[in-house]
Amino acid sequence: MMTSRLAVSVIVHDLATGLIVTVRYGRRAWNPEPVFTIPGGKVDPGESADEAGVRELREETGLVVERADLRLVHVAHVAQGWDKEGEFLLLAFAAIRWSGQPVNAEPKKHLAVGWAPLTDLPEPMFPTSRAAITAYRDGGPRFAATGWPGADHAAETPA
């Protein structure tokens, strides 16, 4: 039996400029062309989701954020993951406080890391990243079910 997998992403938002940090992936088995996304990745066994967000952000961009500065803005349950190995659950966090400047810390994996306008995202944008950014921009948190028969939707999370 396949178990769900857990992934995280982090939206780093510079409130003063209206920019967020984006990562541009090169071609991979799961995307036929370069695609923009936000920093993130898989949660390791024994690691909490917020710890993974801190780690993935640092590994991909060199930016440092404190766990306490992460705010959950979106949850997505996706029927088929990027790697075609089954479903996954994505927890998207946002941070408005961090230290450092974004760099392409994984040049073998990414084409570029940089800033992009929150209101005018670069294309093509990975769908789960777009959904997380939209939920954040609209005030999140939100929940989305993607790829499930009869269940492609996003819903407000009750207060």
PDB file of C-alpha atoms in Angstrom:
ATOM      1  CA  MET A   1       0.000   0.000   0.000  1.00  0.00           C
ATOM      2  CA  MET A   2       1.356   3.416  -1.004  1.00  0.00           C
ATOM      3  CA  THR A   3       1.476   5.930   1.827  1.00  0.00           C
ATOM      4  CA  SER A   4       1.035   9.654   1.376  1.00  0.00           C
ATOM      5  CA  ARG A   5       4.149  11.736   1.109  1.00  0.00           C
ATOM      6  CA  LEU A   6       4.679  15.116   2.706  1.00  0.00           C
ATOM      7  CA  ALA A   7       6.234  18.117   0.967  1.00  0.00           C
ATOM      8  CA  VAL A   8       6.694  21.748   1.949  1.00  0.00           C
ATOM      9  CA  SER A   9       7.231  25.053   0.207  1.00  0.00           C
ATOM     10  CA  VAL A  10       8.078  28.524   1.471  1.00  0.00           C
ATOM     11  CA  ILE A  11       6.955  31.854   0.069  1.00  0.00           C
ATOM     12  CA  VAL A  12       9.477  34.510   1.078  1.00  0.00           C
ATOM     13  CA  HIS A  13       7.747  37.872   0.674  1.00  0.00           C
ATOM     14  CA  ASP A  14       9.514  41.221   0.793  1.00  0.00           C
ATOM     15  CA  LEU A  15       6.636  43.460   1.889  1.00  0.00           C
ATOM     16  CA  ALA A  16       8.546  46.644   1.028  1.00  0.00           C
ATOM     17  CA  THR A  17       9.002  45.717  -2.639  1.00  0.00           C
ATOM     18  CA  GLY A  18       6.089  43.327  -3.222  1.00  0.00           C
ATOM     19  CA  LEU A  19       8.504  40.654  -4.444  1.00  0.00           C
ATOM     20  CA  ILE A  20       8.732  36.937  -3.622  1.00  0.00           C
ATOM     21  CA  VAL A  21      11.585  34.486  -4.069  1.00  0.00           C
ATOM     22  CA  THR A  22      11.220  32.089  -6.999  1.00  0.00           C
ATOM     23  CA  VAL A  23      13.263  29.149  -8.197  1.00  0.00           C
ATOM     24  CA  ARG A  24      13.544  28.180 -11.862  1.00  0.00           C
ATOM     25  CA  TYR A  25      13.936  24.455 -12.453  1.00  0.00           C
ATOM     26  CA  GLY A  26      15.543  23.146 -15.590  1.00  0.00           C
ATOM     27  CA  ARG A  27      14.048  20.249 -17.528  1.00  0.00           C
ATOM     28  CA  ARG A  28      13.332  17.248 -15.370  1.00  0.00           C
ATOM     29  CA  ALA A  29      11.587  13.930 -15.877  1.00  0.00           C
ATOM     30  CA  TRP A  30       8.433  15.545 -14.458  1.00  0.00           C
ATOM     31  CA  ASN A  31       8.492  18.795 -16.456  1.00  0.00           C
ATOM     32  CA  PRO A  32       9.189  18.987 -20.180  1.00  0.00           C
ATOM     33  CA  GLU A  33      10.465  22.577 -20.048  1.00  0.00           C
ATOM     34  CA  PRO A  34      12.008  24.886 -17.453  1.00  0.00           C
ATOM     35  CA  VAL A  35       9.413  25.954 -14.883  1.00  0.00           C
ATOM     36  CA  PHE A  36       9.203  28.453 -12.024  1.00  0.00           C
ATOM     37  CA  THR A  37       8.305  27.399  -8.504  1.00  0.00           C
ATOM     38  CA  ILE A  38       8.878  28.473  -4.913  1.00  0.00           C
ATOM     39  CA  PRO A  39      11.548  26.936  -2.692  1.00  0.00           C
ATOM     40  CA  GLY A  40      10.607  23.626  -1.139  1.00  0.00           C
ATOM     41  CA  GLY A  41      10.884  19.874  -1.174  1.00  0.00           C
ATOM     42  CA  LYS A  42      10.216  16.684   0.700  1.00  0.00           C
ATOM     43  CA  VAL A  43       9.989  16.361   4.474  1.00  0.00           C
ATOM     44  CA  ASP A  44      12.594  13.882   5.691  1.00  0.00           C
ATOM     45  CA  PRO A  45      11.622  11.030   8.051  1.00  0.00           C
ATOM     46  CA  GLY A  46      11.655  12.277  11.644  1.00  0.00           C
ATOM     47  CA  GLU A  47      11.590  15.929  10.539  1.00  0.00           C
ATOM     48  CA  SER A  48       8.714  18.305  11.249  1.00  0.00           C
ATOM     49  CA  ALA A  49       7.179  20.201   8.348  1.00  0.00           C
ATOM     50  CA  ASP A  50       8.355  23.576   9.611  1.00  0.00           C
ATOM     51  CA  GLU A  51      11.901  22.241  10.102  1.00  0.00           C
ATOM     52  CA  ALA A  52      11.799  20.971   6.509  1.00  0.00           C
ATOM     53  CA  GLY A  53      10.662  24.387   5.292  1.00  0.00           C
ATOM     54  CA  VAL A  54      13.603  26.055   7.036  1.00  0.00           C
ATOM     55  CA  ARG A  55      16.033  23.435   5.663  1.00  0.00           C
ATOM     56  CA  GLU A  56      14.717  23.444   2.089  1.00  0.00           C
ATOM     57  CA  LEU A  57      14.732  27.244   1.908  1.00  0.00           C
ATOM     58  CA  ARG A  58      18.345  27.369   3.103  1.00  0.00           C
ATOM     59  CA  GLU A  59      19.463  24.501   0.828  1.00  0.00           C
ATOM     60  CA  GLU A  60      17.907  25.995  -2.302  1.00  0.00           C
ATOM     61  CA  THR A  61      18.345  29.757  -1.778  1.00  0.00           C
ATOM     62  CA  GLY A  62      20.787  30.334   1.067  1.00  0.00           C
ATOM     63  CA  LEU A  63      18.085  32.279   2.946  1.00  0.00           C
ATOM     64  CA  VAL A  64      17.682  31.664   6.657  1.00  0.00           C
ATOM     65  CA  VAL A  65      14.297  31.830   8.351  1.00  0.00           C
ATOM     66  CA  GLU A  66      13.284  30.909  11.880  1.00  0.00           C
ATOM     67  CA  ARG A  67      10.603  28.245  12.368  1.00  0.00           C
ATOM     68  CA  ALA A  68       8.566  30.716  14.421  1.00  0.00           C
ATOM     69  CA  ASP A  69       8.470  33.082  11.416  1.00  0.00           C
ATOM     70  CA  LEU A  70       6.744  30.547   9.146  1.00  0.00           C
ATOM     71  CA  ARG A  71       2.971  30.904   8.731  1.00  0.00           C
ATOM     72  CA  LEU A  72       0.880  28.155   7.120  1.00  0.00           C
ATOM     73  CA  VAL A  73      -0.942  29.606   4.092  1.00  0.00           C
ATOM     74  CA  HIS A  74      -1.996  26.633   1.976  1.00  0.00           C
ATOM     75  CA  VAL A  75      -2.509  22.869   2.075  1.00  0.00           C
ATOM     76  CA  ALA A  76      -2.860  20.828  -1.107  1.00  0.00           C
ATOM     77  CA  HIS A  77      -3.652  17.113  -1.401  1.00  0.00           C
ATOM     78  CA  VAL A  78      -2.521  16.066  -4.867  1.00  0.00           C
ATOM     79  CA  ALA A  79      -3.586  12.721  -6.339  1.00  0.00           C
ATOM     80  CA  GLN A  80      -0.474  12.238  -8.473  1.00  0.00           C
ATOM     81  CA  GLY A  81       2.867  13.789  -7.624  1.00  0.00           C
ATOM     82  CA  TRP A  82       5.447  15.357  -9.875  1.00  0.00           C
ATOM     83  CA  ASP A  83       7.393  12.095  -9.952  1.00  0.00           C
ATOM     84  CA  LYS A  84       4.377   9.890 -10.808  1.00  0.00           C
ATOM     85  CA  GLU A  85       4.904   7.901  -7.604  1.00  0.00           C
ATOM     86  CA  GLY A  86       1.502   8.609  -6.065  1.00  0.00           C
ATOM     87  CA  GLU A  87      -0.229  11.174  -3.949  1.00  0.00           C
ATOM     88  CA  PHE A  88       1.373  13.814  -1.787  1.00  0.00           C
ATOM     89  CA  LEU A  89       0.380  16.445   0.719  1.00  0.00           C
ATOM     90  CA  LEU A  90       1.911  19.901   0.367  1.00  0.00           C
ATOM     91  CA  LEU A  91       2.108  22.381   3.232  1.00  0.00           C
ATOM     92  CA  ALA A  92       2.952  25.873   2.010  1.00  0.00           C
ATOM     93  CA  PHE A  93       4.348  28.405   4.450  1.00  0.00           C
ATOM     94  CA  ALA A  94       5.047  32.121   4.092  1.00  0.00           C
ATOM     95  CA  ALA A  95       7.730  34.217   5.746  1.00  0.00           C
ATOM     96  CA  ILE A  96       8.138  37.978   5.808  1.00  0.00           C
ATOM     97  CA  ARG A  97      11.305  37.870   7.959  1.00  0.00           C
ATOM     98  CA  TRP A  98      14.545  36.181   6.895  1.00  0.00           C
ATOM     99  CA  SER A  99      18.261  36.821   6.690  1.00  0.00           C
ATOM    100  CA  GLY A 100      20.576  36.722   3.709  1.00  0.00           C
ATOM    101  CA  GLN A 101      20.194  37.329  -0.004  1.00  0.00           C
ATOM    102  CA  PRO A 102      18.804  34.693  -2.366  1.00  0.00           C
ATOM    103  CA  VAL A 103      21.396  32.743  -4.334  1.00  0.00           C
ATOM    104  CA  ASN A 104      21.204  29.670  -6.531  1.00  0.00           C
ATOM    105  CA  ALA A 105      22.577  27.311  -3.893  1.00  0.00           C
ATOM    106  CA  GLU A 106      21.862  24.216  -6.037  1.00  0.00           C
ATOM    107  CA  PRO A 107      23.059  25.129  -9.542  1.00  0.00           C
ATOM    108  CA  LYS A 108      22.971  21.492 -10.719  1.00  0.00           C
ATOM    109  CA  LYS A 109      19.239  21.440  -9.926  1.00  0.00           C
ATOM    110  CA  HIS A 110      18.109  25.012 -10.664  1.00  0.00           C
ATOM    111  CA  LEU A 111      18.675  27.422 -13.503  1.00  0.00           C
ATOM    112  CA  ALA A 112      18.130  30.490 -11.322  1.00  0.00           C
ATOM    113  CA  VAL A 113      16.884  31.845  -8.003  1.00  0.00           C
ATOM    114  CA  GLY A 114      15.581  35.385  -7.773  1.00  0.00           C
ATOM    115  CA  TRP A 115      12.818  37.829  -6.982  1.00  0.00           C
ATOM    116  CA  ALA A 116       9.502  38.096  -8.833  1.00  0.00           C
ATOM    117  CA  PRO A 117       6.440  40.298  -8.338  1.00  0.00           C
ATOM    118  CA  LEU A 118       3.761  38.694  -6.169  1.00  0.00           C
ATOM    119  CA  THR A 119       1.111  40.109  -8.503  1.00  0.00           C
ATOM    120  CA  ASP A 120       2.803  39.199 -11.820  1.00  0.00           C
ATOM    121  CA  LEU A 121       4.280  35.707 -11.529  1.00  0.00           C
ATOM    122  CA  PRO A 122       6.770  34.421 -14.094  1.00  0.00           C
ATOM    123  CA  GLU A 123       5.587  31.759 -16.534  1.00  0.00           C
ATOM    124  CA  PRO A 124       5.322  28.880 -16.661  1.00  0.00           C
ATOM    125  CA  MET A 125       4.650  28.509 -12.929  1.00  0.00           C
ATOM    126  CA  PHE A 126       4.339  25.061 -11.353  1.00  0.00           C
ATOM    127  CA  PRO A 127       0.596  24.567 -10.544  1.00  0.00           C
ATOM    128  CA  THR A 128       0.942  23.789  -6.834  1.00  0.00           C
ATOM    129  CA  SER A 129       3.220  26.799  -6.401  1.00  0.00           C
ATOM    130  CA  ARG A 130       0.713  29.046  -8.186  1.00  0.00           C
ATOM    131  CA  ALA A 131      -2.081  27.755  -5.931  1.00  0.00           C
ATOM    132  CA  ALA A 132      -0.001  28.370  -2.789  1.00  0.00           C
ATOM    133  CA  ILE A 133       0.939  31.888  -3.891  1.00  0.00           C
ATOM    134  CA  THR A 134      -2.683  32.680  -4.743  1.00  0.00           C
ATOM    135  CA  ALA A 135      -3.871  31.407  -1.339  1.00  0.00           C
ATOM    136  CA  TYR A 136      -1.218  33.521   0.370  1.00  0.00           C
ATOM    137  CA  ARG A 137      -2.017  36.619  -1.692  1.00  0.00           C
ATOM    138  CA  ASP A 138      -5.742  36.176  -0.952  1.00  0.00           C
ATOM    139  CA  GLY A 139      -5.180  35.842   2.795  1.00  0.00           C
ATOM    140  CA  GLY A 140      -5.001  32.008   3.174  1.00  0.00           C
ATOM    141  CA  PRO A 141      -5.004  29.444   4.536  1.00  0.00           C
ATOM    142  CA  ARG A 142      -6.763  27.430   1.895  1.00  0.00           C
ATOM    143  CA  PHE A 143      -7.144  23.764   1.059  1.00  0.00           C
ATOM    144  CA  ALA A 144      -7.028  22.330  -2.450  1.00  0.00           C
ATOM    145  CA  ALA A 145      -7.719  18.788  -3.676  1.00  0.00           C
ATOM    146  CA  THR A 146      -6.122  18.265  -7.077  1.00  0.00           C
ATOM    147  CA  GLY A 147      -6.422  15.328  -9.433  1.00  0.00           C
ATOM    148  CA  TRP A 148      -8.996  13.424  -7.383  1.00  0.00           C
ATOM    149  CA  PRO A 149     -12.079  12.273  -9.349  1.00  0.00           C
ATOM    150  CA  GLY A 150     -14.810  14.868  -8.869  1.00  0.00           C
ATOM    151  CA  ALA A 151     -12.783  16.789  -6.300  1.00  0.00           C
ATOM    152  CA  ASP A 152     -10.648  19.404  -8.077  1.00  0.00           C
ATOM    153  CA  HIS A 153     -11.412  22.369  -5.869  1.00  0.00           C
ATOM    154  CA  ALA A 154     -10.084  24.874  -3.419  1.00  0.00           C
ATOM    155  CA  ALA A 155     -11.896  25.743  -0.235  1.00  0.00           C
ATOM    156  CA  GLU A 156     -11.538  28.335   2.451  1.00  0.00           C
ATOM    157  CA  THR A 157     -10.312  26.885   5.717  1.00  0.00           C
ATOM    158  CA  PRO A 158     -12.852  27.613   8.471  1.00  0.00           C
ATOM    159  CA  ALA A 159     -11.768  30.210  11.007  1.00  0.00           C
TER     160      ALA A 159
END
